[in-house]
Amino acid sequence: MGGKYRVTGNTYPRMRRPRHRRKLVLSAGAAVVALGLAGWGTLQLIDVFTGGDGTANAADRPKACPSPTASTPVKALPKPAAIKVNIYNATPRSGLAKAAADELKKRGFAIGKVDNAPAAYDKKVPGTGMLLGGPTAMNGSFPVLGTQLPGATTKTDARSTADVDLIIGTKFKAFSTPAAAATALTALTKPSPAPSAC
């Protein structure tokens, strides 16, 4: 070439191939697809070896439910007339043990001793009351007597007799109403349904 396009000097323009952006984009897309397929395949293998997700096949499996007729048996609780209650007043209010004994007698309980609380408990029962008796009272007399005085604490001692002590505490105001006590007693004697596994 001549004229103004003539190449002069020792340096020549470097000629290179034009960049192919299309090939670069296609190779990047292929790499992304390959990685996605590899990840999906890995998840499938994990599902095969670990048993898979239980929720995926839950609709295909029939539910095995226990029969609803089964229920938890309830221990037979004693009747109020079979419970002998000794009533002790651990509060500074006088006449409280006698009034409590009269009320429990109206509700069918057998009344034993009625007196002030012994020194070990006198003015030392901060709640509504305490039920004190032998170990057998925990699943017998205590629940029945506890329906009359909600919130009463329970404690066992070494006695071998069936009688129980009701020690009236400083927060005692009144027994629960006969209707509320009867409802609570019915709830104790009603068998609870077996929990469903479905």
mmCIF file of C-alpha atoms in Angstrom:
data_model
loop_
_atom_site.group_PDB
_atom_site.id
_atom_site.type_symbol
_atom_site.label_atom_id
_atom_site.label_comp_id
_atom_site.label_asym_id
_atom_site.label_seq_id
_atom_site.Cartn_x
_atom_site.Cartn_y
_atom_site.Cartn_z
ATOM 1 C CA MET A 1 0.000 0.000 0.000
ATOM 2 C CA GLY A 2 1.186 3.415 -0.684
ATOM 3 C CA GLY A 3 0.302 6.933 0.213
ATOM 4 C CA LYS A 4 -0.889 7.656 3.704
ATOM 5 C CA TYR A 5 -1.574 3.942 4.414
ATOM 6 C CA ARG A 6 2.047 2.963 3.869
ATOM 7 C CA VAL A 7 3.649 1.269 6.856
ATOM 8 C CA THR A 8 6.878 2.866 7.887
ATOM 9 C CA GLY A 9 9.325 2.130 10.644
ATOM 10 C CA ASN A 10 10.180 -1.090 12.441
ATOM 11 C CA THR A 11 6.844 -1.697 14.225
ATOM 12 C CA TYR A 12 3.903 -3.357 12.592
ATOM 13 C CA PRO A 13 0.341 -3.441 13.862
ATOM 14 C CA ARG A 14 -0.434 -6.736 15.656
ATOM 15 C CA MET A 15 -3.156 -8.581 13.914
ATOM 16 C CA ARG A 16 -5.313 -10.875 16.168
ATOM 17 C CA ARG A 17 -8.430 -12.859 15.732
ATOM 18 C CA PRO A 18 -11.655 -11.200 16.785
ATOM 19 C CA ARG A 19 -13.030 -12.334 20.163
ATOM 20 C CA HIS A 20 -15.869 -14.796 20.020
ATOM 21 C CA ARG A 21 -18.194 -13.715 22.826
ATOM 22 C CA ARG A 22 -20.799 -16.219 21.760
ATOM 23 C CA LYS A 23 -18.514 -19.142 22.570
ATOM 24 C CA LEU A 24 -17.745 -17.678 25.997
ATOM 25 C CA VAL A 25 -21.449 -17.288 26.875
ATOM 26 C CA LEU A 26 -22.290 -20.791 25.667
ATOM 27 C CA SER A 27 -19.467 -22.392 27.651
ATOM 28 C CA ALA A 28 -20.511 -20.528 30.837
ATOM 29 C CA GLY A 29 -24.138 -21.650 30.350
ATOM 30 C CA ALA A 30 -23.037 -25.243 29.811
ATOM 31 C CA ALA A 31 -20.995 -25.111 33.031
ATOM 32 C CA VAL A 32 -24.011 -23.850 35.029
ATOM 33 C CA VAL A 33 -26.257 -26.597 33.617
ATOM 34 C CA ALA A 34 -23.622 -29.250 34.399
ATOM 35 C CA LEU A 35 -23.290 -28.043 37.994
ATOM 36 C CA GLY A 36 -27.071 -28.025 38.417
ATOM 37 C CA LEU A 37 -27.361 -31.578 37.139
ATOM 38 C CA ALA A 38 -24.533 -32.724 39.410
ATOM 39 C CA GLY A 39 -26.251 -31.156 42.451
ATOM 40 C CA TRP A 40 -29.608 -32.704 41.591
ATOM 41 C CA GLY A 41 -27.977 -36.103 41.154
ATOM 42 C CA THR A 42 -26.253 -35.769 44.526
ATOM 43 C CA LEU A 43 -29.590 -35.024 46.223
ATOM 44 C CA GLN A 44 -31.167 -38.056 44.573
ATOM 45 C CA LEU A 45 -28.360 -40.271 45.858
ATOM 46 C CA ILE A 46 -28.728 -38.862 49.368
ATOM 47 C CA ASP A 47 -32.478 -39.569 49.271
ATOM 48 C CA VAL A 48 -31.841 -43.147 48.159
ATOM 49 C CA PHE A 49 -29.383 -43.879 50.971
ATOM 50 C CA THR A 50 -31.212 -42.034 53.769
ATOM 51 C CA GLY A 51 -34.715 -43.255 53.000
ATOM 52 C CA GLY A 52 -35.895 -40.028 51.400
ATOM 53 C CA ASP A 53 -38.311 -37.488 52.752
ATOM 54 C CA GLY A 54 -41.207 -39.162 54.608
ATOM 55 C CA THR A 55 -43.627 -36.405 53.669
ATOM 56 C CA ALA A 56 -43.243 -37.100 49.958
ATOM 57 C CA ASN A 57 -44.750 -40.571 50.179
ATOM 58 C CA ALA A 58 -47.066 -39.999 53.150
ATOM 59 C CA ALA A 59 -50.104 -39.689 50.880
ATOM 60 C CA ASP A 60 -49.422 -43.100 49.368
ATOM 61 C CA ARG A 61 -49.211 -44.932 52.705
ATOM 62 C CA PRO A 62 -52.336 -45.959 54.611
ATOM 63 C CA LYS A 63 -52.486 -44.575 58.142
ATOM 64 C CA ALA A 64 -52.347 -47.193 60.895
ATOM 65 C CA CYS A 65 -54.315 -45.741 63.807
ATOM 66 C CA PRO A 66 -55.001 -47.544 67.093
ATOM 67 C CA SER A 67 -58.617 -48.230 67.888
ATOM 68 C CA PRO A 68 -60.245 -45.329 69.737
ATOM 69 C CA THR A 69 -61.882 -47.677 72.240
ATOM 70 C CA ALA A 70 -58.684 -48.126 74.237
ATOM 71 C CA SER A 71 -58.410 -45.845 77.269
ATOM 72 C CA THR A 72 -56.195 -45.419 80.293
ATOM 73 C CA PRO A 73 -57.685 -47.220 83.282
ATOM 74 C CA VAL A 74 -58.298 -45.071 86.346
ATOM 75 C CA LYS A 75 -57.668 -46.299 89.865
ATOM 76 C CA ALA A 76 -60.815 -46.528 91.954
ATOM 77 C CA LEU A 77 -60.863 -43.608 94.370
ATOM 78 C CA PRO A 78 -62.382 -43.916 97.850
ATOM 79 C CA LYS A 79 -65.733 -42.319 98.608
ATOM 80 C CA PRO A 80 -65.660 -39.305 100.966
ATOM 81 C CA ALA A 81 -67.354 -41.388 103.674
ATOM 82 C CA ALA A 82 -64.394 -43.791 103.617
ATOM 83 C CA ILE A 83 -61.879 -40.990 104.297
ATOM 84 C CA LYS A 84 -61.263 -40.087 107.930
ATOM 85 C CA VAL A 85 -59.969 -36.511 108.144
ATOM 86 C CA ASN A 86 -58.224 -34.965 111.147
ATOM 87 C CA ILE A 87 -58.458 -31.176 110.935
ATOM 88 C CA TYR A 88 -55.856 -28.900 112.477
ATOM 89 C CA ASN A 89 -55.772 -25.104 112.523
ATOM 90 C CA ALA A 90 -52.327 -23.639 111.797
ATOM 91 C CA THR A 91 -53.607 -20.038 111.619
ATOM 92 C CA PRO A 92 -54.057 -17.409 114.354
ATOM 93 C CA ARG A 93 -57.826 -17.375 113.663
ATOM 94 C CA SER A 94 -59.740 -19.266 116.322
ATOM 95 C CA GLY A 95 -62.570 -21.685 115.591
ATOM 96 C CA LEU A 96 -61.411 -22.353 112.030
ATOM 97 C CA ALA A 97 -60.800 -26.087 112.527
ATOM 98 C CA LYS A 98 -64.303 -26.605 113.992
ATOM 99 C CA ALA A 99 -65.961 -24.692 111.113
ATOM 100 C CA ALA A 100 -63.951 -26.671 108.545
ATOM 101 C CA ALA A 101 -64.869 -29.963 110.258
ATOM 102 C CA ASP A 102 -68.574 -29.091 110.175
ATOM 103 C CA GLU A 103 -68.394 -28.226 106.459
ATOM 104 C CA LEU A 104 -66.522 -31.403 105.500
ATOM 105 C CA LYS A 105 -68.945 -33.486 107.559
ATOM 106 C CA LYS A 106 -71.834 -32.017 105.521
ATOM 107 C CA ARG A 107 -69.984 -33.084 102.369
ATOM 108 C CA GLY A 108 -69.804 -36.699 103.519
ATOM 109 C CA PHE A 109 -66.305 -37.000 105.014
ATOM 110 C CA ALA A 110 -65.671 -38.846 108.275
ATOM 111 C CA ILE A 111 -64.192 -36.445 110.825
ATOM 112 C CA GLY A 112 -61.504 -37.481 113.305
ATOM 113 C CA LYS A 113 -59.551 -35.126 115.572
ATOM 114 C CA VAL A 114 -60.249 -31.377 115.479
ATOM 115 C CA ASP A 115 -57.595 -29.248 117.159
ATOM 116 C CA ASN A 116 -54.893 -26.627 116.773
ATOM 117 C CA ALA A 117 -51.926 -27.657 114.643
ATOM 118 C CA PRO A 118 -48.929 -29.216 116.406
ATOM 119 C CA ALA A 119 -45.888 -26.996 116.980
ATOM 120 C CA ALA A 120 -44.123 -28.351 113.874
ATOM 121 C CA TYR A 121 -46.861 -26.842 111.663
ATOM 122 C CA ASP A 122 -48.414 -24.054 113.783
ATOM 123 C CA LYS A 123 -48.327 -20.840 111.685
ATOM 124 C CA LYS A 124 -45.903 -22.575 109.294
ATOM 125 C CA VAL A 125 -48.313 -23.497 106.469
ATOM 126 C CA PRO A 126 -48.230 -20.462 104.137
ATOM 127 C CA GLY A 127 -50.725 -21.684 101.526
ATOM 128 C CA THR A 128 -54.372 -22.644 101.756
ATOM 129 C CA GLY A 129 -53.570 -25.900 103.522
ATOM 130 C CA MET A 130 -51.575 -29.104 103.672
ATOM 131 C CA LEU A 131 -52.728 -32.714 103.340
ATOM 132 C CA LEU A 132 -50.637 -35.066 105.468
ATOM 133 C CA GLY A 133 -50.973 -38.858 105.439
ATOM 134 C CA GLY A 134 -49.391 -42.213 104.750
ATOM 135 C CA PRO A 135 -47.887 -43.176 101.371
ATOM 136 C CA THR A 136 -51.113 -44.902 100.268
ATOM 137 C CA ALA A 137 -52.985 -41.587 100.556
ATOM 138 C CA MET A 138 -51.137 -40.114 97.563
ATOM 139 C CA ASN A 139 -53.267 -42.021 95.043
ATOM 140 C CA GLY A 140 -56.379 -42.378 97.194
ATOM 141 C CA SER A 141 -57.467 -39.925 99.876
ATOM 142 C CA PHE A 142 -55.380 -36.918 98.790
ATOM 143 C CA PRO A 143 -56.956 -36.454 95.331
ATOM 144 C CA VAL A 144 -60.484 -36.775 96.741
ATOM 145 C CA LEU A 145 -59.876 -34.403 99.652
ATOM 146 C CA GLY A 146 -57.929 -32.071 97.357
ATOM 147 C CA THR A 147 -61.075 -31.405 95.312
ATOM 148 C CA GLN A 148 -62.466 -29.575 98.373
ATOM 149 C CA LEU A 149 -59.371 -27.402 98.830
ATOM 150 C CA PRO A 150 -57.597 -26.604 95.539
ATOM 151 C CA GLY A 151 -53.985 -25.532 95.944
ATOM 152 C CA ALA A 152 -53.359 -27.564 99.090
ATOM 153 C CA THR A 153 -49.900 -29.133 99.251
ATOM 154 C CA THR A 154 -49.433 -32.828 100.015
ATOM 155 C CA LYS A 155 -46.894 -34.538 102.242
ATOM 156 C CA THR A 156 -46.502 -38.134 103.372
ATOM 157 C CA ASP A 157 -45.340 -39.438 106.727
ATOM 158 C CA ALA A 158 -44.643 -42.862 108.225
ATOM 159 C CA ARG A 159 -48.130 -43.584 109.575
ATOM 160 C CA SER A 160 -49.696 -46.939 108.760
ATOM 161 C CA THR A 161 -53.295 -45.845 109.390
ATOM 162 C CA ALA A 162 -55.623 -44.706 106.602
ATOM 163 C CA ASP A 163 -56.619 -41.373 108.200
ATOM 164 C CA VAL A 164 -55.309 -38.105 106.761
ATOM 165 C CA ASP A 165 -54.644 -34.707 108.311
ATOM 166 C CA LEU A 166 -55.897 -31.465 106.841
ATOM 167 C CA ILE A 167 -53.773 -28.632 108.258
ATOM 168 C CA ILE A 168 -55.420 -25.310 107.477
ATOM 169 C CA GLY A 169 -52.944 -22.701 106.202
ATOM 170 C CA THR A 170 -52.816 -18.941 106.575
ATOM 171 C CA LYS A 171 -54.248 -18.273 103.066
ATOM 172 C CA PHE A 172 -57.358 -20.406 103.678
ATOM 173 C CA LYS A 173 -60.592 -18.538 103.023
ATOM 174 C CA ALA A 174 -63.158 -21.216 102.162
ATOM 175 C CA PHE A 175 -63.531 -24.639 100.619
ATOM 176 C CA SER A 176 -64.472 -24.855 96.956
ATOM 177 C CA THR A 177 -68.215 -24.876 96.299
ATOM 178 C CA PRO A 178 -69.877 -28.310 96.397
ATOM 179 C CA ALA A 179 -70.621 -28.049 92.655
ATOM 180 C CA ALA A 180 -66.983 -27.244 91.794
ATOM 181 C CA ALA A 181 -65.741 -30.042 94.055
ATOM 182 C CA ALA A 182 -68.164 -32.524 92.461
ATOM 183 C CA THR A 183 -67.007 -31.503 88.975
ATOM 184 C CA ALA A 184 -63.353 -31.951 89.976
ATOM 185 C CA LEU A 185 -64.115 -35.353 91.501
ATOM 186 C CA THR A 186 -65.932 -36.469 88.338
ATOM 187 C CA ALA A 187 -62.912 -35.438 86.270
ATOM 188 C CA LEU A 188 -60.700 -37.596 88.505
ATOM 189 C CA THR A 189 -62.855 -40.688 88.098
ATOM 190 C CA LYS A 190 -63.431 -40.317 84.345
ATOM 191 C CA PRO A 191 -61.031 -42.460 82.300
ATOM 192 C CA SER A 192 -58.781 -40.453 80.011
ATOM 193 C CA PRO A 193 -58.790 -41.441 76.315
ATOM 194 C CA ALA A 194 -55.667 -43.018 74.928
ATOM 195 C CA PRO A 195 -53.510 -40.561 72.964
ATOM 196 C CA SER A 196 -53.854 -40.887 69.212
ATOM 197 C CA ALA A 197 -50.774 -41.791 67.227
ATOM 198 C CA CYS A 198 -52.220 -40.342 63.997
#
